[in-house]
XYZ file of C-alpha atoms in Angstrom:
715
model
C 0.000 0.000 0.000
C 1.347 3.426 -0.957
C 2.124 5.616 2.033
C 0.347 8.957 2.008
C 2.634 11.910 2.583
C 0.048 13.971 4.417
C -2.220 12.691 7.153
C -5.235 14.653 8.357
C -6.542 13.885 11.804
C -9.209 15.527 13.902
C -9.193 16.457 17.540
C -12.804 15.672 18.562
C -14.323 18.776 20.152
C -14.981 18.394 23.864
C -18.472 16.939 24.139
C -19.291 19.010 27.161
C -18.835 22.617 26.055
C -22.557 23.209 25.876
C -23.165 21.117 28.960
C -22.287 23.707 31.512
C -25.046 25.955 30.261
C -27.494 23.078 30.761
C -26.157 21.542 33.924
C -27.521 21.874 37.433
C -25.963 24.659 39.462
C -25.275 24.968 43.132
C -28.239 25.845 45.291
C -26.044 28.527 46.813
C -25.591 30.400 43.553
C -29.175 31.297 42.677
C -28.861 33.945 40.050
C -26.514 34.389 37.119
C -27.746 33.084 33.803
C -24.351 33.162 32.106
C -21.929 30.342 32.890
C -18.798 31.229 34.824
C -15.622 31.228 32.729
C -12.931 29.210 34.446
C -9.480 30.836 34.492
C -7.506 28.103 32.742
C -4.568 30.485 32.290
C -3.784 32.974 35.018
C -1.163 35.604 35.701
C -0.454 39.103 34.412
C 0.701 37.886 31.013
C -2.437 35.803 30.469
C -4.615 38.832 31.212
C -2.709 41.088 28.796
C -4.896 42.825 26.219
C -4.867 41.270 22.778
C -3.403 44.467 21.292
C -0.144 43.563 23.045
C 0.462 40.726 20.586
C 2.677 41.512 17.608
C 0.564 41.920 14.495
C -2.543 43.093 16.344
C -3.317 46.728 15.797
C -6.444 48.688 16.589
C -8.439 47.341 13.639
C -7.442 43.707 14.046
C -7.919 44.009 17.807
C -11.485 45.164 17.176
C -12.115 42.156 14.925
C -10.690 39.747 17.516
C -12.746 41.276 20.316
C -15.910 40.856 18.290
C -15.019 37.164 18.075
C -14.612 36.943 21.863
C -10.803 37.164 21.929
C -9.911 39.996 24.304
C -6.802 38.765 26.113
C -3.708 36.729 25.467
C -5.361 33.826 27.315
C -8.423 33.996 25.047
C -6.171 33.699 21.999
C -4.096 30.811 23.335
C -7.186 28.877 24.428
C -8.613 28.869 20.900
C -7.262 25.401 20.312
C -6.879 23.914 16.828
C -9.945 22.048 15.568
C -7.689 19.653 13.660
C -4.132 19.219 12.396
C -2.496 18.519 9.054
C 0.538 16.284 9.235
C 2.903 17.867 6.711
C 6.034 16.543 8.341
C 6.639 13.737 5.829
C 8.446 15.301 2.858
C 8.675 13.461 -0.476
C 10.423 14.103 -3.828
C 8.270 15.433 -6.679
C 8.434 12.228 -8.730
C 7.494 10.038 -5.730
C 4.530 12.178 -4.706
C 1.201 10.310 -5.120
C -1.384 11.867 -7.449
C -4.616 12.935 -5.744
C -3.126 13.230 -2.270
C -1.804 16.158 -0.309
C 1.963 16.323 -0.386
C 4.767 18.315 1.193
C 7.773 19.183 -0.990
C 11.056 21.047 -0.671
C 11.661 22.820 -3.982
C 13.532 25.605 -5.786
C 11.790 28.135 -8.052
C 12.806 27.370 -11.632
C 10.622 29.744 -13.672
C 8.561 32.440 -11.982
C 5.851 34.019 -14.131
C 2.238 33.557 -15.182
C 0.135 31.901 -17.907
C -0.995 33.744 -21.085
C -3.514 36.514 -20.476
C -7.230 35.666 -20.597
C -9.736 37.780 -22.469
C -10.294 41.332 -21.213
C -11.913 41.644 -17.796
C -10.681 38.340 -16.447
C -7.674 37.947 -14.187
C -5.272 35.279 -15.481
C -3.953 32.516 -13.234
C -0.451 32.932 -11.861
C 1.995 30.133 -12.491
C 5.371 29.173 -11.049
C 7.463 26.162 -12.077
C 9.498 24.576 -9.271
C 11.984 21.708 -9.201
C 13.892 19.351 -6.975
C 16.453 16.694 -7.821
C 13.719 14.292 -9.041
C 11.691 16.493 -11.393
C 9.593 19.608 -11.960
C 6.132 20.734 -10.851
C 3.788 23.540 -11.825
C 2.125 25.623 -9.087
C -0.970 27.627 -10.063
C -2.852 30.368 -8.261
C -6.227 31.306 -9.681
C -8.154 34.459 -8.816
C -8.142 35.061 -5.093
C -5.210 32.777 -4.382
C -2.467 33.872 -1.986
C 0.425 34.555 -4.369
C 3.898 36.049 -3.963
C 6.183 37.515 -6.631
C 8.741 34.721 -6.611
C 12.232 34.935 -8.055
C 14.263 32.198 -9.657
C 16.301 30.336 -7.054
C 13.888 30.935 -4.146
C 13.804 27.928 -1.825
C 10.263 26.940 -0.811
C 8.432 24.424 1.317
C 5.171 23.610 -0.514
C 2.076 21.723 0.627
C -0.992 20.955 -1.463
C -2.969 18.315 -3.336
C -1.073 16.904 -6.319
C -2.975 16.614 -9.617
C -2.222 16.355 -13.320
C -3.126 18.868 -16.015
C -2.209 18.250 -19.669
C 0.094 15.435 -18.560
C 1.969 17.726 -16.187
C 2.154 17.511 -12.416
C 0.443 20.472 -10.796
C -0.601 21.844 -7.395
C -3.282 24.534 -7.213
C -3.101 27.182 -4.464
C -0.367 25.454 -2.436
C 0.612 26.587 1.040
C 4.196 27.811 0.857
C 6.973 29.234 2.961
C 10.412 30.524 2.117
C 13.216 28.523 3.652
C 16.850 29.364 4.144
C 18.199 25.961 5.149
C 17.614 22.355 4.083
C 19.085 19.888 6.541
C 18.245 16.619 4.779
C 19.547 14.435 7.590
C 17.545 15.843 10.483
C 14.520 17.106 8.616
C 14.927 20.619 10.032
C 13.786 23.203 7.490
C 14.222 26.486 9.254
C 11.437 28.266 11.102
C 8.458 26.905 9.162
C 4.933 27.760 10.263
C 2.562 26.579 7.539
C 4.418 23.592 6.045
C 7.052 21.005 6.874
C 5.511 19.824 10.163
C 2.232 19.224 11.963
C 0.132 22.245 11.116
C -2.794 23.483 13.228
C -6.071 24.460 11.590
C -8.316 26.787 13.553
C -12.072 27.204 13.426
C -12.402 30.890 12.669
C -15.685 32.678 13.186
C -17.449 34.106 10.134
C -16.418 37.630 11.173
C -12.754 36.650 11.254
C -12.922 34.936 7.878
C -14.684 37.879 6.252
C -11.894 40.127 7.476
C -9.209 37.844 6.131
C -8.062 36.194 9.387
C -8.072 32.511 8.493
C -5.893 29.723 9.845
C -2.745 31.080 8.157
C -3.065 34.483 9.809
C -4.254 32.981 13.069
C -1.150 30.788 13.258
C 1.042 33.881 13.043
C -0.816 35.513 15.921
C -0.614 32.392 18.077
C 3.120 32.057 17.499
C 3.596 35.717 18.411
C 1.503 35.185 21.553
C 3.512 32.130 22.585
C 6.695 34.185 22.474
C 5.237 36.403 25.215
C 4.318 33.725 27.753
C 7.758 32.407 28.644
C 7.975 32.527 32.412
C 4.754 34.525 32.708
C 2.015 31.905 33.031
C 1.037 30.813 36.541
C 0.101 27.129 36.923
C -2.572 26.307 39.486
C -1.646 22.612 39.459
C 1.781 21.855 40.858
C 4.013 20.767 37.982
C 5.071 17.678 39.953
C 1.442 16.505 39.900
C 1.308 17.010 36.128
C 4.604 15.164 35.719
C 3.131 12.288 37.730
C 0.521 11.955 34.971
C 3.262 12.057 32.288
C 2.116 15.504 31.230
C 4.293 18.474 30.271
C 4.570 21.774 32.074
C 1.811 24.293 31.412
C 4.100 26.440 29.293
C 5.282 23.487 27.208
C 1.684 22.300 26.867
C 0.653 25.575 25.261
C 3.357 25.200 22.640
C 2.638 21.523 22.047
C -1.099 21.967 21.621
C -0.641 24.662 18.962
C 2.532 23.537 17.210
C 3.081 19.904 18.204
C 6.098 17.898 17.095
C 3.843 14.787 17.083
C 0.228 13.775 17.462
C 0.847 12.356 20.952
C 2.434 15.606 22.079
C -0.621 17.548 20.879
C -2.936 15.367 22.969
C -0.624 15.549 26.000
C -0.656 19.319 25.701
C -4.450 19.401 25.580
C -4.709 17.112 28.608
C -2.320 19.320 30.585
C -4.571 22.312 29.875
C -7.594 20.179 30.755
C -6.002 19.292 34.096
C -5.531 22.977 34.828
C -9.136 23.724 33.931
C -10.535 20.835 35.979
C -8.462 21.973 38.949
C -10.109 25.403 38.794
C -13.514 23.727 38.499
C -12.940 21.592 41.566
C -11.704 24.568 43.570
C -14.891 26.411 42.649
C -17.034 23.421 43.641
C -15.183 23.098 46.935
C -15.574 26.834 47.592
C -19.324 26.547 47.158
C -19.444 23.505 49.391
C -17.464 25.246 52.136
C -19.768 28.229 51.868
C -22.762 25.971 52.432
C -21.101 24.277 55.378
C -20.596 27.666 56.992
C -24.327 28.425 56.933
C -26.530 27.799 59.946
C -29.178 25.082 59.652
C -31.586 23.153 61.817
C -30.128 20.046 63.432
C -32.631 17.172 63.166
C -32.168 14.369 65.674
C -32.127 10.762 64.452
C -35.451 8.934 64.401
C -36.067 6.609 67.343
C -39.664 5.691 66.547
C -40.993 6.357 63.035
C -38.129 5.030 60.919
C -37.691 1.838 62.995
C -41.483 1.269 62.868
C -41.491 1.692 59.081
C -38.626 -0.743 58.563
C -40.286 -3.224 60.922
C -43.478 -3.219 58.879
C -41.753 -3.961 55.555
C -42.041 -7.496 54.214
C -38.468 -7.274 52.897
C -35.098 -6.132 54.169
C -33.337 -3.003 52.995
C -30.399 -3.614 50.697
C -26.943 -2.826 52.004
C -26.868 0.208 49.701
C -30.186 1.502 51.058
C -29.006 1.042 54.650
C -25.777 2.900 53.904
C -27.542 5.830 52.233
C -30.213 6.093 54.964
C -27.382 6.432 57.493
C -25.590 9.042 55.336
C -28.722 11.177 55.070
C -29.545 10.776 58.767
C -26.055 11.972 59.656
C -26.444 14.972 57.326
C -29.751 15.967 58.924
C -28.125 15.996 62.347
C -25.552 18.582 61.283
C -25.891 22.294 62.101
C -25.730 23.303 58.432
C -28.214 22.644 55.614
C -27.943 19.276 53.882
C -27.553 19.367 50.117
C -27.379 15.754 48.942
C -27.858 14.162 45.547
C -29.273 10.638 45.563
C -29.035 8.715 42.324
C -29.400 5.087 41.449
C -30.743 2.659 38.929
C -34.398 2.061 38.165
C -35.917 0.012 41.004
C -33.025 0.504 43.439
C -35.302 1.847 46.186
C -34.778 5.629 46.227
C -38.370 6.306 47.313
C -38.007 4.250 50.504
C -34.728 5.995 51.351
C -36.423 9.376 50.870
C -39.319 8.296 53.074
C -36.903 7.435 55.897
C -35.422 10.937 55.627
C -38.917 12.449 55.674
C -39.883 10.475 58.796
C -36.760 11.664 60.628
C -37.753 15.274 59.953
C -41.422 14.701 60.823
C -40.554 13.017 64.125
C -38.491 16.082 65.045
C -41.505 18.345 64.411
C -40.642 19.596 60.921
C -42.685 19.606 57.717
C -41.555 17.878 54.529
C -42.311 18.885 50.924
C -41.859 16.382 48.090
C -41.882 17.838 44.560
C -42.291 15.666 41.438
C -42.193 16.872 37.818
C -45.415 15.190 36.638
C -48.836 14.525 38.084
C -48.444 10.810 37.383
C -45.261 10.653 39.459
C -46.789 12.814 42.212
C -49.837 10.531 42.326
C -47.575 7.484 42.477
C -45.568 8.917 45.398
C -48.737 9.920 47.209
C -50.320 6.477 46.879
C -47.102 4.648 47.817
C -46.377 6.818 50.834
C -50.012 6.762 51.954
C -50.071 2.956 51.934
C -46.873 2.846 54.012
C -47.728 5.658 56.441
C -51.449 5.174 57.086
C -50.902 2.156 59.392
C -48.552 4.412 61.379
C -51.223 7.101 61.805
C -49.687 9.512 59.287
C -51.411 10.877 56.191
C -49.587 12.680 53.380
C -51.372 15.430 51.450
C -51.382 15.874 47.670
C -51.158 19.353 46.110
C -51.334 19.784 42.346
C -52.950 21.908 39.686
C -56.629 21.652 38.838
C -57.845 20.891 42.360
C -61.135 22.421 43.503
C -60.794 25.776 45.227
C -62.186 24.488 48.535
C -59.776 21.530 48.563
C -56.859 23.808 47.756
C -57.770 26.297 50.505
C -57.941 23.512 53.048
C -54.543 22.183 51.999
C -52.898 25.609 52.138
C -54.315 26.256 55.596
C -53.012 22.942 56.870
C -49.559 23.667 55.481
C -49.421 27.184 56.916
C -50.605 26.108 60.368
C -48.379 23.041 60.502
C -51.297 20.607 60.643
C -49.982 18.898 57.502
C -46.553 17.425 58.071
C -45.968 15.822 54.650
C -47.047 17.319 51.323
C -46.458 15.668 47.947
C -46.934 17.942 44.967
C -46.035 19.101 41.500
C -45.003 22.598 40.374
C -48.084 23.734 42.308
C -45.838 23.775 45.404
C -43.965 26.739 43.888
C -46.908 29.129 43.762
C -46.668 32.271 45.870
C -49.626 31.496 48.137
C -48.058 28.182 49.204
C -46.393 28.521 52.612
C -45.254 26.339 55.476
C -45.189 26.716 59.226
C -41.914 24.853 59.803
C -40.494 23.419 56.599
C -37.426 21.335 57.414
C -36.802 19.071 54.421
C -37.369 19.443 50.681
C -37.198 16.338 48.476
C -37.018 16.932 44.711
C -37.559 13.847 42.561
C -36.265 13.611 38.987
C -34.422 16.818 39.819
C -32.996 17.303 36.308
C -36.508 18.099 35.089
C -36.645 21.218 37.210
C -34.809 24.461 36.636
C -32.442 25.716 39.300
C -34.676 28.679 40.094
C -37.646 26.352 40.568
C -35.804 24.367 43.222
C -34.709 27.605 44.846
C -38.305 28.853 45.006
C -39.282 25.849 47.105
C -36.193 25.955 49.323
C -36.698 29.668 50.036
C -40.120 29.033 51.558
C -38.334 28.549 54.895
C -34.912 29.215 56.436
C -32.107 26.655 56.611
C -34.003 23.928 54.748
C -32.349 20.575 54.186
C -32.537 19.404 50.566
C -32.449 15.939 49.015
C -32.497 15.820 45.205
C -33.047 12.480 43.488
C -32.774 11.070 39.990
C -33.381 7.612 38.567
C -30.864 8.365 35.821
C -27.529 7.048 37.116
C -24.880 9.727 36.777
C -21.314 8.753 35.813
C -18.793 9.714 38.460
C -17.050 12.235 36.190
C -20.320 14.079 35.664
C -21.269 13.909 39.338
C -17.920 15.377 40.406
C -18.082 18.216 37.894
C -21.761 19.115 37.840
C -22.598 18.317 41.459
C -19.192 18.645 43.075
C -20.550 21.069 45.676
C -23.165 18.535 46.833
C -22.771 15.373 48.835
C -23.526 12.410 46.587
C -25.147 9.105 47.536
C -25.355 6.182 45.136
C -27.774 3.264 45.269
C -25.723 0.764 43.314
C -27.574 -2.379 44.362
C -30.955 -3.780 43.300
C -33.248 -5.719 45.670
C -32.493 -9.459 45.741
C -34.566 -11.622 43.429
C -35.060 -8.909 40.808
C -34.733 -10.572 37.412
C -33.067 -8.681 34.540
C -35.434 -7.564 31.784
C -34.717 -9.511 28.603
C -34.237 -6.912 25.879
C -34.226 -7.518 22.124
C -34.001 -5.376 18.997
C -36.401 -6.281 16.201
C -37.269 -4.986 12.734
C -40.810 -3.895 11.749
C -41.363 -6.993 9.579
C -41.627 -9.012 12.804
C -44.383 -6.863 14.252
C -47.070 -9.558 13.912
C -44.943 -12.011 15.878
C -44.232 -9.344 18.498
C -47.934 -8.646 19.016
C -48.587 -12.381 19.202
C -46.036 -12.591 22.017
C -47.763 -9.721 23.829
C -51.073 -11.588 23.495
C -49.443 -14.709 24.882
C -48.237 -12.818 27.973
C -51.706 -11.352 28.537
C -53.306 -14.778 28.170
C -51.095 -15.936 31.031
C -52.551 -13.215 33.240
C -49.846 -10.593 32.720
C -50.061 -7.007 31.489
C -48.049 -4.994 29.001
C -47.166 -1.606 27.544
C -46.966 -0.459 23.937
C -45.030 2.816 23.723
C -45.143 5.268 20.795
C -43.164 8.481 20.117
C -46.160 10.688 19.193
C -49.757 11.146 20.296
C -51.399 11.496 16.883
C -50.514 10.986 13.243
C -49.013 13.852 11.254
C -48.658 14.426 7.520
C -45.163 15.771 8.172
C -44.002 12.549 9.833
C -44.094 8.804 9.231
C -43.911 8.033 12.945
C -46.459 5.654 14.391
C -48.751 7.334 16.911
C -50.395 6.163 20.119
C -53.897 7.161 19.049
C -53.673 5.413 15.674
C -52.150 2.298 17.259
C -54.887 2.200 19.893
C -57.575 2.197 17.191
C -55.745 -0.395 15.087
C -54.964 -2.795 17.940
C -58.405 -2.493 19.528
C -59.987 -3.904 16.386
C -57.061 -6.033 15.257
C -54.301 -8.101 16.848
C -55.323 -7.329 20.467
C -59.078 -7.003 19.976
C -59.778 -9.752 22.548
C -58.120 -7.791 25.334
C -58.832 -4.659 27.353
C -56.756 -1.717 26.096
C -56.231 1.705 27.610
C -54.788 4.872 26.032
C -52.560 7.243 28.004
C -50.829 10.409 26.815
C -50.074 13.939 27.961
C -53.078 15.643 26.358
C -55.609 13.771 28.454
C -57.131 15.625 31.380
C -55.856 14.956 34.888
C -58.968 12.966 35.711
C -58.692 10.906 32.513
C -55.043 10.074 33.179
C -55.792 9.139 36.778
C -58.688 6.917 35.694
C -56.633 5.059 33.068
C -53.698 4.525 35.430
C -55.934 3.367 38.273
C -57.679 0.834 36.043
C -54.363 -0.479 34.728
C -52.876 -0.741 38.232
C -56.010 -2.572 39.407
C -55.764 -5.089 36.572
C -58.880 -3.821 34.818
C -56.837 -3.101 31.673
C -54.531 -5.628 30.012
C -52.478 -3.331 27.773
C -51.557 0.314 28.100
C -50.964 2.069 24.780
C -48.984 5.152 25.758
C -46.411 7.801 24.985
C -43.394 8.479 27.199
C -45.737 9.903 29.842
C -45.208 6.540 31.585
C -41.423 7.028 31.731
C -41.518 7.684 35.484
C -44.029 7.162 38.247
C -45.644 3.966 36.932
C -45.189 0.892 39.123
C -47.326 -2.126 38.202
C -45.706 -5.378 39.299
C -47.902 -7.507 37.026
C -46.621 -5.801 33.842
C -44.087 -8.106 32.176
C -43.782 -6.967 28.555
C -43.053 -3.646 26.883
C -42.856 -2.900 23.169
C -41.234 0.405 22.184
C -42.043 1.462 18.629
C -39.543 3.710 16.810
C -36.977 2.954 19.493
C -34.312 4.682 17.369
C -35.979 8.017 18.178
C -35.460 7.743 21.939
C -32.382 8.520 24.010
C -30.575 5.751 25.854
C -31.465 7.059 29.315
C -35.117 7.410 28.313
C -35.207 3.874 26.923
C -33.717 2.533 30.150
C -36.303 4.441 32.178
C -39.129 3.076 30.032
C -37.781 -0.455 30.333
C -37.826 -0.004 34.092
C -41.623 -0.020 34.039
C -41.553 -3.806 33.551
C -39.796 -6.427 35.619
C -40.935 -4.906 38.912
C -42.430 -8.211 40.076
C -41.159 -11.768 40.473
C -41.971 -12.899 36.912
C -39.637 -12.810 33.893
C -40.017 -9.567 31.922
C -39.344 -8.540 28.329
C -38.604 -5.306 26.458
C -38.827 -5.386 22.660
C -37.324 -2.501 20.707
C -38.730 -1.979 17.218
C -36.566 0.281 15.052
C -37.454 2.052 11.802
C -34.147 3.735 10.880
C -33.838 5.896 7.783
C -30.771 6.676 5.707
C -30.368 9.967 7.577
C -30.329 8.400 11.042
C -26.631 7.514 11.033
C -25.394 4.683 13.258
C -25.674 6.181 16.745
C -29.176 4.774 17.088
C -27.796 1.276 16.588
C -25.074 1.789 19.167
C -27.660 3.009 21.694
C -30.016 0.089 21.139
C -27.237 -2.504 21.104
C -25.981 -1.108 24.412
C -29.455 -1.400 25.918
C -29.753 -5.002 24.755
C -26.328 -5.862 26.134
C -26.856 -4.768 29.750
C -29.436 -3.676 32.285
C -26.764 -1.942 34.383
C -27.921 1.670 34.484
C -24.481 2.964 35.448
C -22.829 1.246 32.487
C -25.535 2.613 30.207
C -25.063 6.083 31.670
C -21.357 5.986 30.813
C -22.234 4.926 27.271
C -24.855 7.658 27.025
C -22.405 10.264 28.261
C -19.885 9.154 25.647
C -22.427 9.209 22.825
C -24.242 12.433 23.628
C -22.058 14.514 25.930
C -23.084 15.955 29.293
C -25.296 18.716 27.932
C -27.700 16.387 26.204
C -27.266 13.781 28.939
C -28.600 16.197 31.549
C -31.345 17.202 29.190
C -32.363 20.622 30.523
C -30.725 24.000 30.223
C -29.720 25.351 33.603
C -27.344 28.135 34.457
C -24.579 28.930 36.897
C -22.043 26.152 36.471
C -18.524 27.074 35.377
C -17.936 26.607 31.668
C -15.499 24.000 30.393
C -13.601 25.039 27.285
C -10.999 22.304 26.976
C -11.630 19.377 29.298
C -13.823 16.517 28.178
C -15.603 14.597 30.928
C -15.410 11.383 28.922
C -11.822 11.517 27.706
C -10.411 13.176 30.818
C -12.215 11.286 33.585
C -8.914 10.161 35.118
C -7.691 13.769 35.298
C -10.831 14.851 37.104
C -9.940 12.652 40.075
C -6.397 14.064 40.121
C -7.675 17.627 39.873
C -10.168 17.084 42.683
C -7.529 15.701 45.039
C -5.163 18.585 44.251
C -7.846 21.267 44.530
C -9.370 20.121 47.811
C -5.941 19.623 49.317
C -4.780 23.102 48.256
C -7.751 24.769 49.964
C -7.328 23.081 53.350
């Protein structure tokens, strides 16, 4: 195989640059909408105005500022989007046609081609040579051309082609050279050829004003000449060396003008380590600020929690016991608890939260539980009511659409303290909702709420303890970066006896067999779900809809069975009626949209079919699958995919991952890798420091190092 003289390789952009604008922020930083820019480079030199760089005058400085480049640090942190490897130099006669080549040549005949007809600018042509042969270089209108002289030594890079049986390169990159050391490969001070060349992603404004990669390289090299000895490293260089990374100053040079591909990546990782160190210091600062605040100390439960655990017909898992103790210890402290509880579907977060609520209630405090949907709020209310009623406790349910008299009674009970436990939706955030002695706020599926929404609930009383929960397992790298100012508890163990849900990917041509399997499960006394991506059919889309499927199945393949339809456009009463009938076994199959993603717990449901599975995210698919397999019987999830030519292959990787494992933490790591933290978290939330360089997938190992260094440096 012929060796190509020029390799092009991409540096994948950090997947998390947009994430920080979407990620959850600290409860102690309630306001700013704009993300905080982390100071990756610090010191007087880094803060120097961009006009201090050679080649930047008033006009160019204005252009750079419009593109967000105001300081030396801003310029140096505009990392290359990719590199061209022009380090392998070949003779003219050995250069492969159709590939980009790098040549060392001498100008043989400067000049230009015959003039075109009037009004058209002719191409400019130069003939160059080396010991193996000659080559024609052509610059058409708009090409960057110099008035060459015979004998000029050049380094040329461009794509080799043939024209009228002659070798030719159009619009080559070129540089004048003064030395040709054939043994070592040194070619003088080359910037655009003869090595590994950075290509920068210029904004449209910069390109319109003529500042493309060639000009940007000159500015970066001029900037690098200013930083020697003037950049302050936050991470001790011995720590970086322990990770086989260069010094910060060397990293800046290597990431822009690397002698090798490995050196470029090492340089980027050294900058990422610096950035992650600043992030962890900021997270630790917020955490220390919270710890310095005064909060109500809630004594451990001696009656209610032991009575609850006694009444259960199962034992808590070791993970549940550990987390209950962690939360109990937090509540006893004299500062407000801020703890994130995450775990896999079915790991028992609700019971852990109930233990925390009972500890607060026994100490005379009120507890508010906020859920993002009415279905989930209803589910919590019913579950907690069944567990607490035998103990003489009754939770209240507050949500939209309740009768005025019912609402007034609830608000009065909350304000007087007569109601100790209130489960609700966004209705808890309304201004007329108040508490007598609110001690604990529990936010379920916290990523579905904005930061300000959580703050509204917390601010309804002073020094409130807060427990936020999610059934989407969060990879450790994401937890440390996005929630580094919170305490984190993980439920990494499922109750014993829980069988894994058998998951399979099928094509639409097997739909009849799939429905026959669903009918077989129902005939055995089980129940099932059929999930669709849309509520109703649309002329603009070929997606199957829940309403159309309900009509088809009711008179077709599942006509013998009792079907229910559930989606977000139904009224509250209609949704409650359908769910109640399904939970009571009065319906055999629930045809639904993703409204059942959370808050649906029917142990008798053993089969789920997800139509157009390629349209759903991995975390959402795992959540949906978690609606089956909640009993002792074997359970099944069948994914039906209808990919188009425009779908790409990510859908296949997602679905294959889901079929391969039911480990939510493993799936979360895969999801983070495929989508990046911004899409993984799903909602846009403000206030978290912005990452420019570090990648939470590629740099997970550095995050641990940065955390240890940052926390240690602040003690």
